[in-house]
PDB file of C-alpha atoms and ligand atoms in Angstrom:
ATOM      1  CA  UNK A   5      -9.226  15.369 -16.719  1.00  0.00           C
ATOM      2  CA  UNK A   6     -12.344  13.214 -16.522  1.00  0.00           C
ATOM      3  CA  UNK A   7     -13.871  12.084 -13.246  1.00  0.00           C
ATOM      4  CA  UNK A   8     -16.375   9.255 -12.965  1.00  0.00           C
ATOM      5  CA  UNK A   9     -18.210   7.747 -10.045  1.00  0.00           C
ATOM      6  CA  UNK A  10     -20.371   5.201 -11.894  1.00  0.00           C
ATOM      7  CA  UNK A  11     -18.572   1.970 -12.841  1.00  0.00           C
ATOM      8  CA  UNK A  12     -20.497   1.890 -16.149  1.00  0.00           C
ATOM      9  CA  UNK A  13     -19.191   5.342 -17.133  1.00  0.00           C
ATOM     10  CA  UNK A  14     -15.650   4.375 -16.155  1.00  0.00           C
ATOM     11  CA  UNK A  15     -15.900   1.146 -18.145  1.00  0.00           C
ATOM     12  CA  UNK A  16     -17.181   2.938 -21.230  1.00  0.00           C
ATOM     13  CA  UNK A  17     -14.221   5.363 -21.099  1.00  0.00           C
ATOM     14  CA  UNK A  18     -11.952   2.311 -20.899  1.00  0.00           C
ATOM     15  CA  UNK A  19     -13.631   0.724 -23.950  1.00  0.00           C
ATOM     16  CA  UNK A  20     -13.134   3.922 -25.937  1.00  0.00           C
ATOM     17  CA  UNK A  21      -9.451   4.111 -24.934  1.00  0.00           C
ATOM     18  CA  UNK A  22      -8.959   0.494 -25.940  1.00  0.00           C
ATOM     19  CA  UNK A  23     -10.668   1.149 -29.267  1.00  0.00           C
ATOM     20  CA  UNK A  24      -8.067   3.864 -29.831  1.00  0.00           C
ATOM     21  CA  UNK A  25      -5.314   1.367 -29.033  1.00  0.00           C
ATOM     22  CA  UNK A  26      -4.207   3.138 -25.831  1.00  0.00           C
ATOM     23  CA  UNK A  27      -2.608   1.237 -22.975  1.00  0.00           C
ATOM     24  CA  UNK A  28      -3.989   1.896 -19.508  1.00  0.00           C
ATOM     25  CA  UNK A  29      -1.992   2.276 -16.318  1.00  0.00           C
ATOM     26  CA  UNK A  30      -3.873   2.157 -13.037  1.00  0.00           C
ATOM     27  CA  UNK A  31      -3.115   3.519  -9.564  1.00  0.00           C
ATOM     28  CA  UNK A  32      -5.593   2.513  -6.847  1.00  0.00           C
ATOM     29  CA  UNK A  33      -5.717   4.777  -3.779  1.00  0.00           C
ATOM     30  CA  UNK A  34      -7.918   5.676  -0.832  1.00  0.00           C
ATOM     31  CA  UNK A  35      -7.323   9.407  -1.375  1.00  0.00           C
ATOM     32  CA  UNK A  36      -5.810  11.904   1.098  1.00  0.00           C
ATOM     33  CA  UNK A  37      -3.076  11.954  -1.494  1.00  0.00           C
ATOM     34  CA  UNK A  38       0.566  12.759  -0.829  1.00  0.00           C
ATOM     35  CA  UNK A  39       3.854  12.627  -2.738  1.00  0.00           C
ATOM     36  CA  UNK A  40       3.962   8.847  -2.340  1.00  0.00           C
ATOM     37  CA  UNK A  41       0.730   8.424  -4.306  1.00  0.00           C
ATOM     38  CA  UNK A  42       1.827  10.988  -6.884  1.00  0.00           C
ATOM     39  CA  UNK A  43       5.077   9.093  -7.499  1.00  0.00           C
ATOM     40  CA  UNK A  44       2.956   6.061  -8.416  1.00  0.00           C
ATOM     41  CA  UNK A  45       1.027   8.232 -10.879  1.00  0.00           C
ATOM     42  CA  UNK A  46       4.316   9.360 -12.450  1.00  0.00           C
ATOM     43  CA  UNK A  47       5.430   5.754 -12.762  1.00  0.00           C
ATOM     44  CA  UNK A  48       2.131   4.781 -14.405  1.00  0.00           C
ATOM     45  CA  UNK A  49       2.513   7.716 -16.832  1.00  0.00           C
ATOM     46  CA  UNK A  50       5.980   6.521 -17.795  1.00  0.00           C
ATOM     47  CA  UNK A  51       4.692   3.025 -18.553  1.00  0.00           C
ATOM     48  CA  UNK A  52       1.319   3.606 -20.247  1.00  0.00           C
ATOM     49  CA  UNK A  53      -0.579   5.950 -22.589  1.00  0.00           C
ATOM     50  CA  UNK A  54      -3.434   6.727 -20.205  1.00  0.00           C
ATOM     51  CA  UNK A  55      -3.494   6.794 -16.420  1.00  0.00           C
ATOM     52  CA  UNK A  56      -6.518   6.068 -14.247  1.00  0.00           C
ATOM     53  CA  UNK A  57      -6.368   6.877 -10.524  1.00  0.00           C
ATOM     54  CA  UNK A  58      -9.073   5.475  -8.279  1.00  0.00           C
ATOM     55  CA  UNK A  59     -10.002   7.189  -5.032  1.00  0.00           C
ATOM     56  CA  UNK A  60     -12.170   4.985  -2.868  1.00  0.00           C
ATOM     57  CA  UNK A  61     -12.128   4.453   0.892  1.00  0.00           C
ATOM     58  CA  UNK A  62     -13.108   0.815   0.825  1.00  0.00           C
ATOM     59  CA  UNK A  63     -15.160  -0.046   3.889  1.00  0.00           C
ATOM     60  CA  UNK A  64     -14.695  -3.764   3.236  1.00  0.00           C
ATOM     61  CA  UNK A  65     -11.038  -3.626   4.253  1.00  0.00           C
ATOM     62  CA  UNK A  66     -11.564  -1.834   7.591  1.00  0.00           C
ATOM     63  CA  UNK A  67     -12.227  -3.727  10.811  1.00  0.00           C
ATOM     64  CA  UNK A  68     -15.108  -2.597  13.068  1.00  0.00           C
ATOM     65  CA  UNK A  69     -12.701  -0.913  15.507  1.00  0.00           C
ATOM     66  CA  UNK A  70     -10.645   0.745  12.763  1.00  0.00           C
ATOM     67  CA  UNK A  71     -10.631   4.267  11.376  1.00  0.00           C
ATOM     68  CA  UNK A  72     -13.054   3.988   8.427  1.00  0.00           C
ATOM     69  CA  UNK A  73     -15.265   6.869   9.590  1.00  0.00           C
ATOM     70  CA  UNK A  74     -12.371   9.167  10.502  1.00  0.00           C
ATOM     71  CA  UNK A  75     -10.106   8.314   7.557  1.00  0.00           C
ATOM     72  CA  UNK A  76      -9.056  11.660   5.980  1.00  0.00           C
ATOM     73  CA  UNK A  77     -11.128  12.578   2.910  1.00  0.00           C
ATOM     74  CA  UNK A  78     -10.678  15.637   0.694  1.00  0.00           C
ATOM     75  CA  UNK A  79     -11.786  14.858  -2.844  1.00  0.00           C
ATOM     76  CA  UNK A  80     -11.452  18.430  -4.160  1.00  0.00           C
ATOM     77  CA  UNK A  81      -7.835  18.641  -3.087  1.00  0.00           C
ATOM     78  CA  UNK A  82      -7.095  15.135  -4.402  1.00  0.00           C
ATOM     79  CA  UNK A  83      -8.614  15.920  -7.803  1.00  0.00           C
ATOM     80  CA  UNK A  84      -6.464  19.042  -8.118  1.00  0.00           C
ATOM     81  CA  UNK A  85      -3.318  17.073  -7.238  1.00  0.00           C
ATOM     82  CA  UNK A  86      -4.051  14.251  -9.673  1.00  0.00           C
ATOM     83  CA  UNK A  87      -4.883  16.715 -12.438  1.00  0.00           C
ATOM     84  CA  UNK A  88      -1.615  18.592 -11.859  1.00  0.00           C
ATOM     85  CA  UNK A  89       0.246  15.287 -12.024  1.00  0.00           C
ATOM     86  CA  UNK A  90      -1.196  14.661 -15.481  1.00  0.00           C
ATOM     87  CA  UNK A  91      -3.425  11.622 -14.913  1.00  0.00           C
ATOM     88  CA  UNK A  92      -6.250  11.254 -17.416  1.00  0.00           C
ATOM     89  CA  UNK A  93      -9.121  10.041 -15.257  1.00  0.00           C
ATOM     90  CA  UNK A  94     -10.118   9.771 -11.626  1.00  0.00           C
ATOM     91  CA  UNK A  95     -12.533   7.022 -10.709  1.00  0.00           C
ATOM     92  CA  UNK A  96     -14.121   7.910  -7.375  1.00  0.00           C
ATOM     93  CA  UNK A  97     -17.137   5.719  -6.768  1.00  0.00           C
ATOM     94  CA  UNK A  98     -19.163   5.885  -3.587  1.00  0.00           C
ATOM     95  CA  UNK A  99     -19.939   2.830  -1.489  1.00  0.00           C
ATOM     96  CA  UNK A 100     -23.236   2.115  -3.306  1.00  0.00           C
ATOM     97  CA  UNK A 101     -21.548   2.390  -6.704  1.00  0.00           C
ATOM     98  CA  UNK A 102     -19.134  -0.358  -5.756  1.00  0.00           C
ATOM     99  CA  UNK A 103     -21.403  -2.412  -3.531  1.00  0.00           C
ATOM    100  CA  UNK A 104     -25.002  -1.919  -4.691  1.00  0.00           C
ATOM    101  CA  UNK A 105     -25.897  -5.232  -3.082  1.00  0.00           C
ATOM    102  CA  UNK A 106     -24.429  -7.438  -0.407  1.00  0.00           C
ATOM    103  CA  UNK A 107     -21.302  -9.042  -1.849  1.00  0.00           C
ATOM    104  CA  UNK A 108     -21.864 -12.785  -2.033  1.00  0.00           C
ATOM    105  CA  UNK A 109     -18.546 -13.162  -3.834  1.00  0.00           C
ATOM    106  CA  UNK A 110     -15.233 -12.372  -2.161  1.00  0.00           C
ATOM    107  CA  UNK A 111     -11.691 -12.841  -3.395  1.00  0.00           C
ATOM    108  CA  UNK A 112      -9.379 -14.372  -0.851  1.00  0.00           C
ATOM    109  CA  UNK A 113      -5.669 -15.107  -1.139  1.00  0.00           C
ATOM    110  CA  UNK A 114      -4.679 -17.647   1.497  1.00  0.00           C
ATOM    111  CA  UNK A 115      -1.403 -18.239   3.301  1.00  0.00           C
ATOM    112  CA  UNK A 116       0.499 -15.013   2.527  1.00  0.00           C
ATOM    113  CA  UNK A 117      -2.341 -13.005   4.054  1.00  0.00           C
ATOM    114  CA  UNK A 118      -2.169 -14.800   7.380  1.00  0.00           C
ATOM    115  CA  UNK A 119       0.893 -13.203   8.970  1.00  0.00           C
ATOM    116  CA  UNK A 120       2.058  -9.633   9.596  1.00  0.00           C
ATOM    117  CA  UNK A 121      -0.810  -7.177   8.956  1.00  0.00           C
ATOM    118  CA  UNK A 122      -3.172 -10.086   8.201  1.00  0.00           C
ATOM    119  CA  UNK A 123      -2.772 -11.434  11.727  1.00  0.00           C
ATOM    120  CA  UNK A 124      -3.663  -8.121  13.387  1.00  0.00           C
ATOM    121  CA  UNK A 125      -6.350  -7.099  10.878  1.00  0.00           C
ATOM    122  CA  UNK A 126      -8.597 -10.109  10.199  1.00  0.00           C
ATOM    123  CA  UNK A 127     -10.543  -9.715   6.952  1.00  0.00           C
ATOM    124  CA  UNK A 128      -8.417  -6.776   5.814  1.00  0.00           C
ATOM    125  CA  UNK A 129      -6.754  -8.454   2.853  1.00  0.00           C
ATOM    126  CA  UNK A 130      -9.979 -10.080   1.704  1.00  0.00           C
ATOM    127  CA  UNK A 131     -11.443  -6.567   1.550  1.00  0.00           C
ATOM    128  CA  UNK A 132      -8.414  -5.365  -0.412  1.00  0.00           C
ATOM    129  CA  UNK A 133      -8.328  -8.218  -2.924  1.00  0.00           C
ATOM    130  CA  UNK A 134     -12.086  -8.074  -3.440  1.00  0.00           C
ATOM    131  CA  UNK A 135     -12.093  -4.356  -4.227  1.00  0.00           C
ATOM    132  CA  UNK A 136      -8.924  -4.531  -6.336  1.00  0.00           C
ATOM    133  CA  UNK A 137     -10.409  -7.423  -8.327  1.00  0.00           C
ATOM    134  CA  UNK A 138     -13.529  -5.326  -8.990  1.00  0.00           C
ATOM    135  CA  UNK A 139     -11.422  -2.297  -9.938  1.00  0.00           C
ATOM    136  CA  UNK A 140      -9.279  -4.404 -12.287  1.00  0.00           C
ATOM    137  CA  UNK A 141     -12.411  -5.710 -13.994  1.00  0.00           C
ATOM    138  CA  UNK A 142     -13.866  -2.216 -14.414  1.00  0.00           C
ATOM    139  CA  UNK A 143     -10.633  -0.543 -15.536  1.00  0.00           C
ATOM    140  CA  UNK A 144      -8.954  -3.381 -17.413  1.00  0.00           C
ATOM    141  CA  UNK A 145      -5.421  -1.977 -17.093  1.00  0.00           C
ATOM    142  CA  UNK A 146      -2.279  -3.393 -18.697  1.00  0.00           C
ATOM    143  CA  UNK A 147      -0.245  -2.221 -15.718  1.00  0.00           C
ATOM    144  CA  UNK A 148      -1.073  -1.311 -12.124  1.00  0.00           C
ATOM    145  CA  UNK A 149       1.298   0.447  -9.743  1.00  0.00           C
ATOM    146  CA  UNK A 150       1.367  -0.288  -6.007  1.00  0.00           C
ATOM    147  CA  UNK A 151       3.673   1.091  -3.307  1.00  0.00           C
ATOM    148  CA  UNK A 152       6.156  -1.085  -1.428  1.00  0.00           C
ATOM    149  CA  UNK A 153       5.038   0.865   1.628  1.00  0.00           C
ATOM    150  CA  UNK A 154       2.283  -1.762   1.801  1.00  0.00           C
ATOM    151  CA  UNK A 155       4.651  -4.632   1.245  1.00  0.00           C
ATOM    152  CA  UNK A 156       2.261  -7.451   2.081  1.00  0.00           C
ATOM    153  CA  UNK A 157      -0.529  -5.912   0.008  1.00  0.00           C
ATOM    154  CA  UNK A 158       1.820  -5.811  -2.999  1.00  0.00           C
ATOM    155  CA  UNK A 159       2.746  -9.479  -2.518  1.00  0.00           C
ATOM    156  CA  UNK A 160      -0.921 -10.457  -2.144  1.00  0.00           C
ATOM    157  CA  UNK A 161      -1.988  -8.569  -5.283  1.00  0.00           C
ATOM    158  CA  UNK A 162       0.876 -10.080  -7.293  1.00  0.00           C
ATOM    159  CA  UNK A 163      -0.195 -13.524  -6.181  1.00  0.00           C
ATOM    160  CA  UNK A 164      -3.873 -12.895  -6.932  1.00  0.00           C
ATOM    161  CA  UNK A 165      -3.015 -11.706 -10.462  1.00  0.00           C
ATOM    162  CA  UNK A 166      -0.761 -14.713 -10.983  1.00  0.00           C
ATOM    163  CA  UNK A 167      -3.253 -17.246  -9.617  1.00  0.00           C
ATOM    164  CA  UNK A 168      -6.201 -15.826 -11.578  1.00  0.00           C
ATOM    165  CA  UNK A 169      -4.283 -15.446 -14.885  1.00  0.00           C
ATOM    166  CA  UNK A 170      -4.934 -11.722 -15.174  1.00  0.00           C
ATOM    167  CA  UNK A 171      -2.806 -10.190 -17.883  1.00  0.00           C
ATOM    168  CA  UNK A 172      -1.808  -7.214 -15.725  1.00  0.00           C
ATOM    169  CA  UNK A 173       1.749  -6.236 -14.930  1.00  0.00           C
ATOM    170  CA  UNK A 174       2.057  -5.309 -11.261  1.00  0.00           C
ATOM    171  CA  UNK A 175       4.715  -2.681 -10.604  1.00  0.00           C
ATOM    172  CA  UNK A 176       6.086  -2.205  -7.086  1.00  0.00           C
ATOM    173  CA  UNK A 177       7.224   1.348  -6.383  1.00  0.00           C
ATOM    174  CA  UNK A 178       9.816   2.166  -3.686  1.00  0.00           C
ATOM    175  CA  UNK A 179       8.655   3.831  -0.482  1.00  0.00           C
ATOM    176  CA  UNK A 180       8.533   7.628  -0.708  1.00  0.00           C
ATOM    177  CA  UNK A 181       9.716   9.275   2.500  1.00  0.00           C
ATOM    178  CA  UNK A 182       9.639  12.726   4.063  1.00  0.00           C
ATOM    179  CA  UNK A 183      13.050  14.426   4.104  1.00  0.00           C
ATOM    180  CA  UNK A 184      13.572  13.212   7.688  1.00  0.00           C
ATOM    181  CA  UNK A 185      12.877   9.588   6.733  1.00  0.00           C
ATOM    182  CA  UNK A 186       9.273   9.106   7.842  1.00  0.00           C
ATOM    183  CA  UNK A 187       7.426   6.994   5.273  1.00  0.00           C
ATOM    184  CA  UNK A 188       4.647   9.113   3.787  1.00  0.00           C
ATOM    185  CA  UNK A 189       1.194   7.952   4.806  1.00  0.00           C
ATOM    186  CA  UNK A 190      -2.291   9.438   4.831  1.00  0.00           C
ATOM    187  CA  UNK A 191      -2.433   8.377   8.491  1.00  0.00           C
ATOM    188  CA  UNK A 192       0.542  10.603   9.422  1.00  0.00           C
ATOM    189  CA  UNK A 193      -2.015  13.415   9.726  1.00  0.00           C
ATOM    190  CA  UNK A 194      -3.258  11.702  12.923  1.00  0.00           C
ATOM    191  CA  UNK A 195       0.089  12.348  14.664  1.00  0.00           C
ATOM    192  CA  UNK A 196       0.623  15.281  17.011  1.00  0.00           C
ATOM    193  CA  UNK A 197       4.028  16.969  16.932  1.00  0.00           C
ATOM    194  CA  UNK A 198       5.437  14.791  19.726  1.00  0.00           C
ATOM    195  CA  UNK A 199       4.223  11.597  18.034  1.00  0.00           C
ATOM    196  CA  UNK A 200       5.522  12.820  14.679  1.00  0.00           C
ATOM    197  CA  UNK A 201       9.038  12.906  16.210  1.00  0.00           C
ATOM    198  CA  UNK A 202       8.583   9.504  17.818  1.00  0.00           C
ATOM    199  CA  UNK A 203       7.462   8.060  14.479  1.00  0.00           C
ATOM    200  CA  UNK A 204      10.948   8.646  13.057  1.00  0.00           C
ATOM    201  CA  UNK A 205      12.087   5.670  15.119  1.00  0.00           C
ATOM    202  CA  UNK A 206      10.428   3.282  12.660  1.00  0.00           C
ATOM    203  CA  UNK A 207      12.752   4.172   9.808  1.00  0.00           C
ATOM    204  CA  UNK A 208      15.653   4.485  12.240  1.00  0.00           C
ATOM    205  CA  UNK A 209      15.039   0.957  13.463  1.00  0.00           C
ATOM    206  CA  UNK A 210      15.170  -0.337   9.876  1.00  0.00           C
ATOM    207  CA  UNK A 211      18.494   1.430   9.378  1.00  0.00           C
ATOM    208  CA  UNK A 212      19.680  -0.039  12.676  1.00  0.00           C
ATOM    209  CA  UNK A 213      18.772  -3.540  11.421  1.00  0.00           C
ATOM    210  CA  UNK A 214      20.571  -2.916   8.127  1.00  0.00           C
ATOM    211  CA  UNK A 215      23.649  -1.800  10.042  1.00  0.00           C
ATOM    212  CA  UNK A 216      23.621  -5.015  12.080  1.00  0.00           C
ATOM    213  CA  UNK A 217      23.446  -7.069   8.894  1.00  0.00           C
ATOM    214  CA  UNK A 218      26.192  -5.056   7.191  1.00  0.00           C
ATOM    215  CA  UNK A 219      28.358  -5.678  10.252  1.00  0.00           C
ATOM    216  CA  UNK A 220      27.884  -9.423   9.821  1.00  0.00           C
ATOM    217  CA  UNK A 221      24.798 -10.488  11.788  1.00  0.00           C
ATOM    218  CA  UNK A 222      23.235 -13.427   9.948  1.00  0.00           C
ATOM    219  CA  UNK A 223      20.567 -14.609  12.363  1.00  0.00           C
ATOM    220  CA  UNK A 224      17.186 -13.048  11.683  1.00  0.00           C
ATOM    221  CA  UNK A 225      15.887 -13.715  15.209  1.00  0.00           C
ATOM    222  CA  UNK A 226      18.786 -11.768  16.688  1.00  0.00           C
ATOM    223  CA  UNK A 227      18.144  -8.775  14.421  1.00  0.00           C
ATOM    224  CA  UNK A 228      14.432  -8.851  15.291  1.00  0.00           C
ATOM    225  CA  UNK A 229      15.020  -8.931  19.024  1.00  0.00           C
ATOM    226  CA  UNK A 230      17.535  -6.051  18.848  1.00  0.00           C
ATOM    227  CA  UNK A 231      15.134  -4.003  16.726  1.00  0.00           C
ATOM    228  CA  UNK A 232      12.313  -4.588  19.225  1.00  0.00           C
ATOM    229  CA  UNK A 233      14.661  -3.437  21.990  1.00  0.00           C
ATOM    230  CA  UNK A 234      15.657  -0.403  19.919  1.00  0.00           C
ATOM    231  CA  UNK A 235      12.009   0.601  19.436  1.00  0.00           C
ATOM    232  CA  UNK A 236      11.237   0.136  23.121  1.00  0.00           C
ATOM    233  CA  UNK A 237      14.226   2.256  24.092  1.00  0.00           C
ATOM    234  CA  UNK A 238      12.924   4.970  21.772  1.00  0.00           C
ATOM    235  CA  UNK A 239       9.624   4.922  23.681  1.00  0.00           C
ATOM    236  CA  UNK A 240       7.597   2.734  21.325  1.00  0.00           C
ATOM    237  CA  UNK A 241       6.426  -0.202  23.376  1.00  0.00           C
ATOM    238  CA  UNK A 242       3.226  -1.101  21.527  1.00  0.00           C
ATOM    239  CA  UNK A 243       4.780  -3.199  18.808  1.00  0.00           C
ATOM    240  CA  UNK A 244       2.352  -5.266  16.720  1.00  0.00           C
ATOM    241  CA  UNK A 245       5.079  -7.080  14.829  1.00  0.00           C
ATOM    242  CA  UNK A 246       8.683  -6.961  13.725  1.00  0.00           C
ATOM    243  CA  UNK A 247       9.440  -9.648  11.137  1.00  0.00           C
ATOM    244  CA  UNK A 248      11.979 -10.475   8.510  1.00  0.00           C
ATOM    245  CA  UNK A 249      10.275 -11.982   5.490  1.00  0.00           C
ATOM    246  CA  UNK A 250      10.742 -12.820   1.844  1.00  0.00           C
ATOM    247  CA  UNK A 251       9.379  -9.924  -0.218  1.00  0.00           C
ATOM    248  CA  UNK A 252       7.269 -12.176  -2.482  1.00  0.00           C
ATOM    249  CA  UNK A 253       6.036 -14.987  -0.238  1.00  0.00           C
ATOM    250  CA  UNK A 254       5.996 -13.250   3.154  1.00  0.00           C
ATOM    251  CA  UNK A 255       7.633 -16.416   4.528  1.00  0.00           C
ATOM    252  CA  UNK A 256       9.774 -15.747   7.566  1.00  0.00           C
ATOM    253  CA  UNK A 257      13.492 -15.808   6.871  1.00  0.00           C
ATOM    254  CA  UNK A 258      16.033 -17.518   9.029  1.00  0.00           C
ATOM    255  CA  UNK A 259      18.931 -17.003   6.664  1.00  0.00           C
ATOM    256  CA  UNK A 260      19.057 -13.492   5.263  1.00  0.00           C
ATOM    257  CA  UNK A 261      19.313 -12.826   1.516  1.00  0.00           C
ATOM    258  CA  UNK A 262      18.684 -10.021  -0.981  1.00  0.00           C
ATOM    259  CA  UNK A 263      14.912 -10.595  -0.988  1.00  0.00           C
ATOM    260  CA  UNK A 264      14.770 -10.310   2.815  1.00  0.00           C
ATOM    261  CA  UNK A 265      12.758  -7.393   4.112  1.00  0.00           C
ATOM    262  CA  UNK A 266      12.357  -6.243   7.673  1.00  0.00           C
ATOM    263  CA  UNK A 267       8.745  -5.181   8.187  1.00  0.00           C
ATOM    264  CA  UNK A 268       7.162  -3.578  11.226  1.00  0.00           C
ATOM    265  CA  UNK A 269       3.847  -2.353  12.548  1.00  0.00           C
ATOM    266  CA  UNK A 270       4.020  -0.137  15.598  1.00  0.00           C
ATOM    267  CA  UNK A 271       1.547   2.052  17.428  1.00  0.00           C
ATOM    268  CA  UNK A 272       2.621   5.642  17.928  1.00  0.00           C
ATOM    269  CA  UNK A 273       0.050   6.834  20.416  1.00  0.00           C
ATOM    270  CA  UNK A 274      -3.238   5.595  18.942  1.00  0.00           C
ATOM    271  CA  UNK A 275      -1.936   5.558  15.381  1.00  0.00           C
ATOM    272  CA  UNK A 276      -0.786   2.305  13.856  1.00  0.00           C
ATOM    273  CA  UNK A 277       2.107   2.867  11.436  1.00  0.00           C
ATOM    274  CA  UNK A 278       3.858   0.390   9.150  1.00  0.00           C
ATOM    275  CA  UNK A 279       7.260   0.575   7.506  1.00  0.00           C
ATOM    276  CA  UNK A 280       9.742  -1.791   5.911  1.00  0.00           C
ATOM    277  CA  UNK A 281      13.059  -1.986   4.134  1.00  0.00           C
ATOM    278  CA  UNK A 282      15.437  -4.466   2.578  1.00  0.00           C
ATOM    279  CA  UNK A 283      17.969  -5.715   5.110  1.00  0.00           C
ATOM    280  CA  UNK A 284      20.885  -5.567   2.682  1.00  0.00           C
ATOM    281  CA  UNK A 285      20.219  -2.418   0.698  1.00  0.00           C
ATOM    282  CA  UNK A 286      18.392   0.880   0.771  1.00  0.00           C
ATOM    283  CA  UNK A 287      14.738   0.612  -0.325  1.00  0.00           C
ATOM    284  CA  UNK A 288      15.138   1.102  -4.079  1.00  0.00           C
TER     285      UNK A 288
HETATM  286  P1  AMP B   6      -3.547   4.069   0.147  1.00  0.00           P
HETATM  287  O1  AMP B   6      -4.192   5.319  -0.348  1.00  0.00           O
HETATM  288  O2  AMP B   6      -2.938   4.189   1.491  1.00  0.00           O
HETATM  289  O3  AMP B   6      -4.436   2.862  -0.019  1.00  0.00           O
HETATM  290  O4  AMP B   6      -2.314   3.800  -0.826  1.00  0.00           O
HETATM  291  C1  AMP B   6      -2.506   3.723  -2.227  1.00  0.00           C
HETATM  292  C2  AMP B   6      -1.221   3.254  -2.842  1.00  0.00           C
HETATM  293  O5  AMP B   6      -0.183   4.165  -2.544  1.00  0.00           O
HETATM  294  C3  AMP B   6      -0.760   1.874  -2.308  1.00  0.00           C
HETATM  295  O6  AMP B   6      -0.222   1.114  -3.374  1.00  0.00           O
HETATM  296  C4  AMP B   6       0.304   2.277  -1.315  1.00  0.00           C
HETATM  297  O7  AMP B   6       1.267   1.263  -1.107  1.00  0.00           O
HETATM  298  C5  AMP B   6       0.918   3.478  -2.004  1.00  0.00           C
HETATM  299  N1  AMP B   6       1.641   4.312  -1.043  1.00  0.00           N
HETATM  300  C6  AMP B   6       1.153   4.868   0.090  1.00  0.00           C
HETATM  301  N2  AMP B   6       2.134   5.536   0.734  1.00  0.00           N
HETATM  302  C7  AMP B   6       3.265   5.372  -0.009  1.00  0.00           C
HETATM  303  C8  AMP B   6       4.613   5.800   0.129  1.00  0.00           C
HETATM  304  N3  AMP B   6       5.006   6.525   1.166  1.00  0.00           N
HETATM  305  N4  AMP B   6       5.490   5.449  -0.823  1.00  0.00           N
HETATM  306  C9  AMP B   6       5.099   4.692  -1.891  1.00  0.00           C
HETATM  307  N5  AMP B   6       3.851   4.270  -2.074  1.00  0.00           N
HETATM  308  C10 AMP B   6       2.940   4.595  -1.159  1.00  0.00           C
END
């Protein structure tokens, strides 16, 4: 497996692969890899000849009070995992490789970035779309795989690719969960054992919402208020948002349908966790 940190080296590998007529599948990550990331790599392998995984903790998408400096990093371990999974290249630039100068150009998707995580993390999605745009230009993939764990990010990337006429197929992968239902996340390592148990309430609250809908509840506002109550009863009172939205537009839903997703961001202790699920069906 090759590993590059310089964009020019990565781009020359891409040119050689293209010369050989190989299709490229791309999985962008921030490292601290887990089974969720590796499932995306598998998906990319299924759909393309060569798989590139990027590992880059992108400072541009972290707010000043957020966990950029403490974000878990273990490149050696990540490289071993990606190699075992059968990816062909890891692209792991450092900050200066990606941002040798102040960025005077940013990519910003309006409207669908304003609610949910965008409301609580100003500038976050601009950081994401800017780095993903740069990565797409360096790697030139035919397909790119993103997790539905970051539902809004997936919608934003899809929209950016659509609006900018990039010929890249964006694949959304279902959320990969621990056996007890907790959505896998690099940030789960921040949780102590008590918080780890509390964190199960996120997925439970999604199941609770689904149960309400299955039993006939049609009013989104009612489901949201019951879910908030459920979380508070479980001991999670620092709720950033609970919303029911369309999976593509992030528009709030009043009438529930098969594209309706319940999405939440909740603090468990100091750790902010997100989760989501379709209101009508399991997250497939
Ligand atoms: P991150 O390293 O957190 O930036 O995530 C990199 C990619 O992995 C993103 O597309 C995430 O949505 C995806 N991802 C993270 N956790 C999961 C999970 N539990 N299931 C599926 N995809 C995930």
